Amino acid sequence: MHVRRTLAPDLVRTAWLAMAIVSLPASAWAQAPQSRDEALRKAREEKSKQVAHYAPGTLEKYVLKLENDKILARLAQGSDKGFYPYFHTIVSGSGIAVGPAYRNRLLFGRQGTLNVILAGSLKKYWMVDGSIDFARLADNHAFANVHLRRRGLPQEDFFGLGPDSTQSDFVSFHAQDTLVGAFGGLRPLPHLAIGGGVDYLDVTIGHGKDRAVPSIEERFTEATAPGLARQPAFLMSQAFIDLNLRAPSGNPRTGGQYKLTYTWFSDRTFDQYAFRRLEGEVQQYFSAFNQRRVLALRARVLVDDPEPGQQVPFYLMDPLGGSHELRSFRRYRFRDRNLIMLQAEYRWEILTALDGALFYDTGKVEPRRADINFRDLETSWGFGIRLGTNQRVVLRFDAAIGGTGKPHYLLRFNHAF
Amino acid sequence: MPSDGHWLRRLAGVALVGAGILFCIAGHANGPRFFPDDPLQVDRDTDLDASGVTEIEDGNLWDFVSNTFFTPGDDSDIPAVNVNTIDEVPDSSWFVNRIGKRPVTVDEIVRGPDLVPALSVDGWPIVQGKDTGLQPGFRIADPTGHLYQLEFDPPSNPEMATGAEIIGTAFYHAMGYFVVPVYLVEVDRDSLTISPKATIKDITGKRRRLEKPDVDEVFRRAARQPNGKYRALAGRFADGVQVGSFRYAGTRPDDPNDVFPHEHRRELRANRVFAAWLNHDDSRGLNSLDMLEERDGRKFIRHYMFDFGSIMGSGTAFAQSHRAGNEYILDWMEGVKTGATLGIYLRPWLRVKYPDVPPAVGRFEGDYFDPEGWKPEYPNPAFRNMRPDDAFWGARIVAKFSDDIIRAVAAKAKYSDPRATDFIVGTLIKRRDKVLRTWLNQVNPASDFELGPDGTLTFGNAAVETGAATPPSAYTLRWSRYDNTLDRHVPVGDEVRVTGPRASTPREALSGTDYVSLEIRAEHPQQPRWARPTMVYFRRENGGWKAVGIERAISTKPESIRLRQASPVVVPAKQKKDDR
């Protein structure tokens, strides 16, 4: 007896080989190149049969259009002359206002810039604003500006006056104002501006349009909200001195700013609401590790001094609370004649164009100047993210806690300070 | 009598052997390992007419987005595809061997691409504004109408950007790249004229007439000299028509001559070595030119390196940032670490203390510099693909820039403060030496092989000759006769150990063969990578022997040295939509 190996596996193997040889591509049997130069030429000739115009992908097309049509640059700095879309808030809490705007930077041989804006928001805030600005006169040693503005602010917040105003007194009021004026000044040194201005201001206060809260007249009177019953026209005269050594100015990491402003509000209608305002502000920036770590400090003090027997209208009191000061509180949470505000913010670079921030705001308002001190201050603290360039912050997100106990989230298109 | 099964098994065996022979032939249907014209010295990549090419639009933002958030090109770990059989780059429309291959005088290096010894732009009218780049400037025309671009230094750092351009142009020209001629000139603002046809693109992208305020704006952002004039760089526009810039990945689909994917071109991969040395963090496709030229009735593209304003300590419009060369613009891991630790984690480069130097230097140093850790602004596909053999090639070119050459090139920048020149020279020398120590030792640095008619082998050691390493304790050699048709080595004799760069070839290796191969390794206690084998091939020619093949292993695996194929080394480029 012998073992019979099956032939099938051998035959199958041979059959596969035969098929493989027969099925070799014809190019395998073609004339091989005789030189390296020839081989390269053949490769290029092969390609020449398939050349085609470059076809960018969809994403590439859009990104190239964004850049080569200078869309981003136009959004950032705008064209020298022409219409552009306005896309910004009118005041804090107005919501984004949109509308047509016109700019002409070529006036008087590029010395002057005309700007006209018509804008409105979904919350029915609106604005008409026109100005001619001369930012750099006399080889940057002088500046001037004339302006005209009219606004409708239908849902402004009010909580009453004083440091002890309560959340439960939250009301809204409608304000419509007209501002016409001019200012100008000198720059004796590159970072020092000294100047002044005159403005005509006419404000009308009315029924608040925020349906979620009562209107101001339902909770407050002339006694508890001076200027509620009637609103005069004001002539505002102002003088200021401003030493700005912040660098870079739009997103500072070093230096400081020291500013003093004196304004006289003259009641031209009733002679009941005239007052003088003195405001001082100091910002100081300390940086380390090639300016990648920044400690930003800010202090602001404001004192309103009414003429004897007169009042400061509530709507002209500088409020605390909102996206720039005491960030865990609603906008305009605290109002009174005098104010002190202290802020500290630690900023660190996470990535190029992205900074993290830890902040601490503290301050208060008081009816009496003597009570402006460091006692009984309201506080808020939190963390945030800033997106921007060396020259400016374009997006800021802050999560603020304190005071009310509830976190307050903010998304803004500018720096806190 | 044999059974039917026995005959069938015999038949199967014969068929198998026959098939094997046929397969061997088919496997080399594209040719032997070495052609008669190997090693190729010139890649004639201008021979096919490219008149069908059209301009390809490009932009900073797309270049940044595509390279930061995507991975364009092929990232296979393969040898560079455009090198010749001795691992060198043939001359082509991309690169011409200069300092790396032939003796070049200091004067020649300093002169670079300049067409004239000096240039005066007095009386040349302004014909166009400058729409691109950070540096303030405009375009002027010489009396023949040829365009030049004038660029100025920032007021914060006079002489910085113009000096960097002068130096960068001279270096890159000497290395072998095509660059445009650039000249230092002095501009008298009051004597400038504006052509009535001069235009400028405004912010909307529309062209309008260029006016005096536009020129005033340029000078407002330019550094003024004590004599009231302005130092500027005059860059001569390249010949031909610009059809875009080249990218570091893919190939141009409209250019029949462009068959090597750029991410696998040796001279683009090894540009990482040059960029690290000179701190050219702006090495990207946008800083290049594809110029369509015409010759003998045929059009072809010449590829230029362009814009060296952001090298060394210059960031063009400001001093180089601290991040430059140390980190990508977006480095996610570093961002996570810094964010999560609220800034307590400090990037190491934040601690670097830059010396107090003249403003013309910008921000530049050589002590912290780490060639392997160096990074451009954002990922570069060719840099990503750089292998030790690419880096070795580049480092050998860097080694040719002696101290005297560096000093002479720096002098061309005419810094008014000699401290600036001294500092730049010292820093470039320091960085050069680091580059050599890093990249000449990552492969076996034995080089410049010669085999005499009498069989005497001599060779050099690129690392030892440049001071990047001490000599090895020994070299081990293994000889073979080589069959170029069958790609087969027949070892001859035993392994030989020599202590110096000289040896005798066994007679049996040289007789009866047209090709000889040598596998060489080096032993050095501090250089473990020297043990990687290098295979050298010699061909009998004109009574002697010529080196026609060099393969450097980048790992110790034996198969890694058999990477060359007989067929043209062309990797088919996949024409993806967002790729070239």
Short mmCIF file of N, CA and C in Angstrom, two decimals, chain A residues 5-7 10-11 13-14 17 20-21 24 27-41 43-45 47-48 50-60 63-70 72-74 77-81 105-106 109-110 136 289-290 292-293 346 348-352 358, chain B residues 5 8-9 12 15-16 19 22 26 29-31 33 35-38 40 43-45 47-48 52 54 56-62 70 85 131 202-204 208 213-214 247 251-260 322-323 329 331-332 335 338-339 342-343 345-347 350 566-568 577-580:
data_model
loop_
_atom_site.label_atom_id
_atom_site.label_comp_id
_atom_site.label_asym_id
_atom_site.label_seq_id
_atom_site.Cartn_x
_atom_site.Cartn_y
_atom_site.Cartn_z
N ARG A 5 -0.32 11.07 -2.71
CA ARG A 5 -0.48 12.52 -2.50
C ARG A 5 -1.45 13.07 -3.53
N THR A 6 -2.23 13.90 -3.11
CA THR A 6 -3.14 14.51 -4.08
C THR A 6 -2.35 15.47 -4.95
N LEU A 7 -2.66 15.44 -6.18
CA LEU A 7 -1.99 16.33 -7.12
C LEU A 7 -2.66 17.72 -7.19
N ASP A 10 -0.62 20.94 -6.15
CA ASP A 10 0.44 21.30 -7.09
C ASP A 10 -0.13 21.95 -8.34
N LEU A 11 -1.17 21.29 -8.87
CA LEU A 11 -1.74 21.80 -10.11
C LEU A 11 -2.37 23.18 -9.90
N ARG A 13 -1.45 25.37 -7.71
CA ARG A 13 -0.37 26.36 -7.56
C ARG A 13 0.17 26.76 -8.92
N THR A 14 0.41 25.79 -9.76
CA THR A 14 0.96 26.07 -11.09
C THR A 14 -0.02 26.89 -11.91
N LEU A 17 0.19 30.48 -10.91
CA LEU A 17 1.39 31.12 -11.43
C LEU A 17 1.22 31.48 -12.90
N ALA A 20 -0.87 34.39 -13.28
CA ALA A 20 -0.19 35.62 -12.87
C ALA A 20 0.73 36.12 -13.96
N ILE A 21 1.45 35.20 -14.61
CA ILE A 21 2.39 35.61 -15.66
C ILE A 21 1.63 36.19 -16.85
N LEU A 24 0.37 39.69 -16.30
CA LEU A 24 1.30 40.79 -16.08
C LEU A 24 0.95 41.95 -17.00
N SER A 27 2.96 46.94 -19.74
CA SER A 27 4.10 47.83 -19.52
C SER A 27 5.28 47.11 -18.93
N ALA A 28 5.00 45.96 -18.26
CA ALA A 28 6.11 45.20 -17.70
C ALA A 28 6.99 44.63 -18.80
N TRP A 29 6.42 44.47 -19.97
CA TRP A 29 7.18 43.91 -21.08
C TRP A 29 7.66 44.99 -22.03
N ALA A 30 7.28 46.28 -21.71
CA ALA A 30 7.64 47.37 -22.62
C ALA A 30 9.13 47.66 -22.54
N GLN A 31 9.64 48.46 -23.48
CA GLN A 31 11.04 48.84 -23.55
C GLN A 31 11.41 49.62 -22.29
N ALA A 32 12.42 49.20 -21.55
CA ALA A 32 12.81 49.89 -20.33
C ALA A 32 13.64 51.11 -20.71
N PRO A 33 13.64 52.19 -19.90
CA PRO A 33 14.49 53.35 -20.20
C PRO A 33 15.95 52.96 -20.13
N GLN A 34 16.77 53.61 -20.95
CA GLN A 34 18.18 53.27 -21.02
C GLN A 34 19.05 54.20 -20.19
N SER A 35 18.43 55.24 -19.62
CA SER A 35 19.19 56.16 -18.79
C SER A 35 18.26 56.77 -17.76
N ARG A 36 18.88 57.33 -16.75
CA ARG A 36 18.10 58.00 -15.71
C ARG A 36 17.38 59.20 -16.30
N ASP A 37 18.07 59.92 -17.14
CA ASP A 37 17.48 61.09 -17.78
C ASP A 37 16.25 60.68 -18.59
N GLU A 38 16.37 59.55 -19.28
CA GLU A 38 15.25 59.07 -20.09
C GLU A 38 14.09 58.66 -19.19
N ALA A 39 14.40 58.01 -18.09
CA ALA A 39 13.34 57.58 -17.17
C ALA A 39 12.58 58.78 -16.63
N LEU A 40 13.33 59.83 -16.29
CA LEU A 40 12.66 61.03 -15.77
C LEU A 40 11.83 61.69 -16.86
N ARG A 41 12.37 61.73 -18.06
CA ARG A 41 11.62 62.36 -19.15
C ARG A 41 10.32 61.60 -19.41
N ALA A 43 8.61 59.90 -17.28
CA ALA A 43 7.66 60.22 -16.20
C ALA A 43 7.00 61.57 -16.46
N ARG A 44 7.78 62.51 -16.95
CA ARG A 44 7.21 63.84 -17.21
C ARG A 44 6.28 63.82 -18.41
N GLU A 45 6.65 63.04 -19.39
CA GLU A 45 5.76 62.94 -20.56
C GLU A 45 4.44 62.29 -20.18
N LYS A 47 3.07 62.58 -17.29
CA LYS A 47 2.31 63.60 -16.58
C LYS A 47 1.73 64.63 -17.55
N SER A 48 2.48 64.94 -18.59
CA SER A 48 2.02 65.96 -19.53
C SER A 48 0.69 65.57 -20.17
N GLN A 50 -1.69 64.42 -18.49
CA GLN A 50 -2.75 64.56 -17.49
C GLN A 50 -2.77 65.93 -16.84
N VAL A 51 -2.01 66.88 -17.39
CA VAL A 51 -1.96 68.18 -16.70
C VAL A 51 -3.35 68.81 -16.67
N ALA A 52 -3.59 69.50 -15.60
CA ALA A 52 -4.88 70.16 -15.42
C ALA A 52 -4.67 71.40 -14.59
N HIS A 53 -5.57 72.30 -14.72
CA HIS A 53 -5.50 73.49 -13.89
C HIS A 53 -5.75 73.11 -12.44
N TYR A 54 -5.12 73.85 -11.57
CA TYR A 54 -5.30 73.58 -10.15
C TYR A 54 -6.71 73.96 -9.74
N ALA A 55 -7.37 73.05 -9.01
CA ALA A 55 -8.74 73.29 -8.56
C ALA A 55 -8.75 73.30 -7.04
N PRO A 56 -8.83 74.48 -6.43
CA PRO A 56 -8.85 74.51 -4.97
C PRO A 56 -10.11 73.89 -4.41
N GLY A 57 -10.02 73.35 -3.22
CA GLY A 57 -11.18 72.81 -2.54
C GLY A 57 -12.08 73.93 -2.03
N THR A 58 -13.23 73.56 -1.53
CA THR A 58 -14.22 74.56 -1.10
C THR A 58 -13.68 75.40 0.04
N LEU A 59 -13.11 74.74 1.04
CA LEU A 59 -12.59 75.48 2.18
C LEU A 59 -11.49 76.44 1.75
N GLU A 60 -10.62 75.96 0.89
CA GLU A 60 -9.53 76.82 0.43
C GLU A 60 -10.09 78.04 -0.29
N VAL A 63 -11.45 80.54 2.27
CA VAL A 63 -10.40 81.17 3.06
C VAL A 63 -9.61 82.16 2.21
N LEU A 64 -9.33 81.79 0.96
CA LEU A 64 -8.59 82.69 0.09
C LEU A 64 -9.41 83.94 -0.20
N LYS A 65 -10.70 83.74 -0.38
CA LYS A 65 -11.56 84.90 -0.65
C LYS A 65 -11.58 85.83 0.56
N LEU A 66 -11.65 85.22 1.73
CA LEU A 66 -11.66 86.00 2.96
C LEU A 66 -10.42 86.89 3.04
N GLU A 67 -9.30 86.34 2.64
CA GLU A 67 -8.05 87.09 2.76
C GLU A 67 -7.83 88.00 1.57
N ASN A 68 -7.94 87.45 0.36
CA ASN A 68 -7.56 88.23 -0.82
C ASN A 68 -8.57 89.33 -1.14
N ASP A 69 -9.79 89.16 -0.70
CA ASP A 69 -10.75 90.26 -0.82
C ASP A 69 -10.67 91.18 0.39
N LYS A 70 -9.70 90.88 1.26
CA LYS A 70 -9.43 91.71 2.44
C LYS A 70 -10.67 91.87 3.31
N LEU A 72 -11.38 90.36 6.16
CA LEU A 72 -11.01 90.51 7.57
C LEU A 72 -10.41 91.88 7.82
N ALA A 73 -9.54 92.32 6.91
CA ALA A 73 -8.91 93.63 7.09
C ALA A 73 -9.96 94.73 7.05
N ARG A 74 -10.93 94.57 6.14
CA ARG A 74 -11.98 95.58 6.05
C ARG A 74 -12.84 95.59 7.31
N GLN A 77 -10.35 97.24 10.08
CA GLN A 77 -10.04 98.67 10.03
C GLN A 77 -10.90 99.44 9.05
N GLY A 78 -11.62 98.74 8.20
CA GLY A 78 -12.54 99.42 7.30
C GLY A 78 -11.84 100.09 6.14
N SER A 79 -12.62 100.40 5.12
CA SER A 79 -12.05 101.07 3.96
C SER A 79 -11.86 102.54 4.27
N ASP A 80 -11.04 103.19 3.48
CA ASP A 80 -10.80 104.61 3.69
C ASP A 80 -12.02 105.45 3.36
N LYS A 81 -12.81 104.98 2.45
CA LYS A 81 -13.96 105.79 2.05
C LYS A 81 -15.05 104.86 1.56
N ARG A 105 -11.99 108.68 5.34
CA ARG A 105 -10.74 109.03 6.04
C ARG A 105 -9.88 109.97 5.21
N LEU A 106 -10.40 110.44 4.11
CA LEU A 106 -9.55 111.20 3.19
C LEU A 106 -9.82 112.70 3.24
N GLY A 109 -6.97 116.21 2.99
CA GLY A 109 -5.68 115.56 2.79
C GLY A 109 -5.38 114.50 3.81
N ARG A 110 -6.37 113.70 4.16
CA ARG A 110 -6.24 112.60 5.10
C ARG A 110 -6.05 113.06 6.54
N ARG A 136 -4.80 113.48 14.22
CA ARG A 136 -3.36 113.78 14.18
C ARG A 136 -3.15 115.08 13.41
N PHE A 289 8.31 87.54 32.27
CA PHE A 289 8.53 86.47 31.29
C PHE A 289 8.14 86.93 29.89
N ASN A 290 8.84 87.95 29.46
CA ASN A 290 8.64 88.48 28.11
C ASN A 290 7.19 88.89 27.86
N ARG A 292 4.51 87.73 28.86
CA ARG A 292 3.53 86.67 28.73
C ARG A 292 2.70 86.50 30.01
N ARG A 293 3.10 87.15 31.06
CA ARG A 293 2.35 87.17 32.31
C ARG A 293 2.17 88.64 32.67
N TYR A 346 -5.11 89.25 36.46
CA TYR A 346 -3.89 88.52 36.09
C TYR A 346 -4.16 87.85 34.75
N TRP A 348 -2.52 85.63 31.50
CA TRP A 348 -1.39 84.81 31.05
C TRP A 348 -1.67 84.25 29.66
N GLU A 349 -0.65 84.18 28.85
CA GLU A 349 -0.80 83.71 27.49
C GLU A 349 -0.91 82.19 27.50
N ILE A 350 -2.02 81.71 26.93
CA ILE A 350 -2.20 80.26 26.80
C ILE A 350 -1.64 79.82 25.44
N LEU A 351 -2.11 80.49 24.40
CA LEU A 351 -1.63 80.27 23.05
C LEU A 351 -1.49 81.64 22.41
N THR A 352 -0.81 81.68 21.27
CA THR A 352 -0.79 82.94 20.53
C THR A 352 -2.22 83.40 20.32
N LEU A 358 -7.59 85.83 35.42
CA LEU A 358 -8.26 85.75 36.72
C LEU A 358 -8.44 87.19 37.18
N GLY B 5 1.50 11.24 -11.41
CA GLY B 5 1.73 12.27 -10.39
C GLY B 5 3.19 12.74 -10.41
N LEU B 8 3.74 15.17 -13.28
CA LEU B 8 3.04 16.44 -13.04
C LEU B 8 3.79 17.30 -12.02
N ARG B 9 4.36 16.59 -11.02
CA ARG B 9 5.13 17.34 -10.03
C ARG B 9 6.36 17.94 -10.68
N ALA B 12 5.32 20.94 -12.63
CA ALA B 12 5.03 22.08 -11.74
C ALA B 12 6.33 22.74 -11.29
N ALA B 15 7.76 24.79 -14.14
CA ALA B 15 6.94 26.00 -14.31
C ALA B 15 7.28 27.02 -13.23
N LEU B 16 7.49 26.52 -12.02
CA LEU B 16 7.82 27.43 -10.93
C LEU B 16 9.14 28.14 -11.19
N ALA B 19 8.71 30.56 -14.00
CA ALA B 19 7.98 31.74 -13.53
C ALA B 19 8.89 32.62 -12.71
N LEU B 22 11.01 34.56 -15.10
CA LEU B 22 10.19 35.60 -15.72
C LEU B 22 9.88 36.74 -14.74
N ALA B 26 10.64 40.63 -15.13
CA ALA B 26 9.54 41.59 -15.01
C ALA B 26 9.82 42.59 -13.89
N ALA B 29 11.81 45.23 -15.22
CA ALA B 29 11.42 45.71 -16.54
C ALA B 29 11.72 47.18 -16.68
N ASN B 30 11.88 47.92 -15.55
CA ASN B 30 12.15 49.34 -15.60
C ASN B 30 13.64 49.62 -15.66
N GLY B 31 14.55 48.66 -15.60
CA GLY B 31 15.97 48.93 -15.75
C GLY B 31 16.76 48.45 -14.57
N ARG B 33 19.72 48.86 -11.44
CA ARG B 33 19.84 49.82 -10.35
C ARG B 33 20.55 51.08 -10.82
N PHE B 35 22.03 53.34 -13.98
CA PHE B 35 22.06 53.62 -15.40
C PHE B 35 23.43 54.18 -15.78
N PRO B 36 23.74 54.17 -17.07
CA PRO B 36 25.05 54.71 -17.48
C PRO B 36 25.24 56.18 -17.08
N ASP B 37 24.17 56.93 -16.99
CA ASP B 37 24.34 58.35 -16.66
C ASP B 37 24.21 58.63 -15.16
N ASP B 38 24.18 57.59 -14.36
CA ASP B 38 24.21 57.78 -12.91
C ASP B 38 25.65 58.05 -12.46
N LEU B 40 23.19 61.17 -11.70
CA LEU B 40 22.67 62.28 -12.49
C LEU B 40 23.11 63.61 -11.87
N ASP B 43 19.03 67.50 -13.44
CA ASP B 43 17.67 67.04 -13.69
C ASP B 43 17.05 68.04 -14.66
N ARG B 44 16.79 67.60 -15.87
CA ARG B 44 16.33 68.54 -16.90
C ARG B 44 14.82 68.75 -16.76
N ASP B 45 14.47 69.42 -15.69
CA ASP B 45 13.05 69.62 -15.40
C ASP B 45 12.51 70.91 -16.03
N ASP B 47 12.59 70.83 -19.59
CA ASP B 47 12.54 70.40 -20.98
C ASP B 47 11.15 70.41 -21.56
N LEU B 48 10.16 70.10 -20.74
CA LEU B 48 8.80 70.06 -21.27
C LEU B 48 8.19 71.44 -21.20
N GLY B 52 1.12 76.05 -20.45
CA GLY B 52 -0.28 75.94 -20.03
C GLY B 52 -0.53 76.30 -18.58
N THR B 54 -1.21 78.29 -15.22
CA THR B 54 -1.91 79.53 -14.88
C THR B 54 -1.57 79.89 -13.43
N ILE B 56 -1.66 80.37 -9.68
CA ILE B 56 -2.37 79.73 -8.58
C ILE B 56 -2.37 80.70 -7.41
N GLU B 57 -3.58 81.00 -6.97
CA GLU B 57 -3.76 81.98 -5.90
C GLU B 57 -3.32 81.37 -4.57
N ASP B 58 -2.75 82.19 -3.74
CA ASP B 58 -2.35 81.71 -2.42
C ASP B 58 -2.58 82.82 -1.40
N GLY B 59 -2.53 82.47 -0.15
CA GLY B 59 -2.75 83.47 0.88
C GLY B 59 -2.17 83.03 2.20
N ASN B 60 -1.80 84.01 3.02
CA ASN B 60 -1.22 83.72 4.34
C ASN B 60 -2.18 82.89 5.18
N LEU B 61 -3.44 83.27 5.17
CA LEU B 61 -4.40 82.62 6.05
C LEU B 61 -4.59 81.16 5.65
N TRP B 62 -4.73 80.91 4.33
CA TRP B 62 -4.93 79.54 3.90
C TRP B 62 -3.69 78.70 4.19
N PHE B 70 -4.54 70.86 9.29
CA PHE B 70 -4.55 69.67 8.45
C PHE B 70 -3.10 69.20 8.25
N THR B 85 21.86 58.94 -7.35
CA THR B 85 22.27 57.68 -6.73
C THR B 85 23.40 57.87 -5.72
N ASP B 131 1.28 95.90 -1.63
CA ASP B 131 0.04 95.44 -1.01
C ASP B 131 0.25 94.33 -0.02
N ASP B 202 -6.43 99.52 -2.40
CA ASP B 202 -6.90 99.99 -1.10
C ASP B 202 -7.42 98.82 -0.28
N ILE B 203 -7.99 99.15 0.85
CA ILE B 203 -8.39 98.11 1.79
C ILE B 203 -9.49 97.22 1.22
N THR B 204 -10.21 97.73 0.19
CA THR B 204 -11.26 96.90 -0.40
C THR B 204 -10.71 96.00 -1.49
N ARG B 208 -6.49 102.02 -6.98
CA ARG B 208 -6.76 103.44 -7.20
C ARG B 208 -5.43 104.13 -7.40
N PRO B 213 -0.03 111.23 0.06
CA PRO B 213 -0.31 110.73 1.42
C PRO B 213 0.00 109.24 1.58
N ASP B 214 -0.14 108.46 0.51
CA ASP B 214 0.20 107.03 0.61
C ASP B 214 1.69 106.86 0.85
N ARG B 247 4.26 75.37 -3.00
CA ARG B 247 3.90 74.88 -1.69
C ARG B 247 4.83 73.75 -1.30
N THR B 251 2.43 68.55 -5.88
CA THR B 251 3.07 69.09 -7.08
C THR B 251 2.08 70.00 -7.78
N ARG B 252 2.56 70.80 -8.68
CA ARG B 252 1.66 71.63 -9.48
C ARG B 252 1.00 70.74 -10.52
N PRO B 253 -0.31 70.65 -10.54
CA PRO B 253 -0.97 69.77 -11.52
C PRO B 253 -0.86 70.30 -12.95
N ASP B 254 -0.54 71.58 -13.08
CA ASP B 254 -0.49 72.15 -14.43
C ASP B 254 0.93 72.21 -14.99
N ASP B 255 1.90 71.73 -14.24
CA ASP B 255 3.29 71.78 -14.71
C ASP B 255 3.77 70.36 -15.00
N PRO B 256 3.99 70.03 -16.25
CA PRO B 256 4.38 68.64 -16.58
C PRO B 256 5.75 68.28 -16.02
N ASN B 257 6.57 69.30 -15.75
CA ASN B 257 7.91 69.03 -15.25
C ASN B 257 7.95 68.71 -13.76
N ASP B 258 6.88 69.03 -13.07
CA ASP B 258 6.86 68.92 -11.61
C ASP B 258 6.33 67.55 -11.22
N VAL B 259 7.24 66.58 -11.07
CA VAL B 259 6.80 65.21 -10.80
C VAL B 259 7.20 64.72 -9.41
N PHE B 260 8.07 65.45 -8.72
CA PHE B 260 8.49 65.03 -7.39
C PHE B 260 7.65 65.76 -6.34
N HIS B 322 9.83 86.22 21.02
CA HIS B 322 10.50 85.21 21.83
C HIS B 322 10.11 83.81 21.40
N ARG B 323 8.89 83.71 20.88
CA ARG B 323 8.39 82.40 20.47
C ARG B 323 9.07 81.90 19.20
N ILE B 329 2.99 78.84 16.12
CA ILE B 329 2.02 79.85 16.53
C ILE B 329 0.95 79.20 17.41
N ASP B 331 0.54 75.84 19.42
CA ASP B 331 1.13 74.58 19.90
C ASP B 331 0.20 74.08 20.99
N TRP B 332 -0.62 73.11 20.63
CA TRP B 332 -1.76 72.74 21.48
C TRP B 332 -1.31 72.22 22.85
N GLY B 335 -0.17 74.86 25.07
CA GLY B 335 -1.32 75.66 25.47
C GLY B 335 -2.12 74.99 26.58
N THR B 338 -0.19 75.27 29.83
CA THR B 338 -0.19 76.62 30.39
C THR B 338 -1.57 77.01 30.89
N GLY B 339 -2.59 76.66 30.12
CA GLY B 339 -3.95 76.99 30.53
C GLY B 339 -4.36 76.29 31.80
N LEU B 342 -2.90 77.64 35.02
CA LEU B 342 -3.14 79.07 35.23
C LEU B 342 -1.85 79.88 35.02
N GLY B 343 -1.04 79.39 34.11
CA GLY B 343 0.17 80.14 33.80
C GLY B 343 1.36 79.80 34.68
N TYR B 345 2.87 76.91 34.72
CA TYR B 345 3.79 76.26 33.79
C TYR B 345 4.35 77.32 32.85
N LEU B 346 5.67 77.36 32.78
CA LEU B 346 6.34 78.34 31.92
C LEU B 346 6.99 77.63 30.76
N ARG B 347 6.68 78.03 29.56
CA ARG B 347 7.42 77.48 28.44
C ARG B 347 8.90 77.73 28.67
N LEU B 350 10.58 80.98 27.57
CA LEU B 350 10.23 82.25 28.22
C LEU B 350 11.32 82.69 29.18
N ALA B 566 15.47 50.59 -9.14
CA ALA B 566 16.03 50.87 -10.45
C ALA B 566 15.16 51.84 -11.21
N SER B 567 13.88 51.84 -10.89
CA SER B 567 12.97 52.69 -11.66
C SER B 567 13.12 54.13 -11.22
N PRO B 568 12.69 55.04 -12.06
CA PRO B 568 12.76 56.46 -11.69
C PRO B 568 12.05 56.66 -10.37
N LYS B 577 -8.13 67.22 -3.41
CA LYS B 577 -8.77 68.51 -3.68
C LYS B 577 -8.03 69.64 -2.98
N ASP B 578 -7.72 69.46 -1.71
CA ASP B 578 -7.09 70.54 -0.96
C ASP B 578 -5.59 70.39 -0.92
N ASP B 579 -5.04 69.75 -1.88
CA ASP B 579 -3.63 69.44 -1.92
C ASP B 579 -3.13 69.72 -3.31
N ARG B 580 -1.89 69.79 -3.46
CA ARG B 580 -1.36 69.94 -4.81
C ARG B 580 -0.48 68.75 -5.10
#
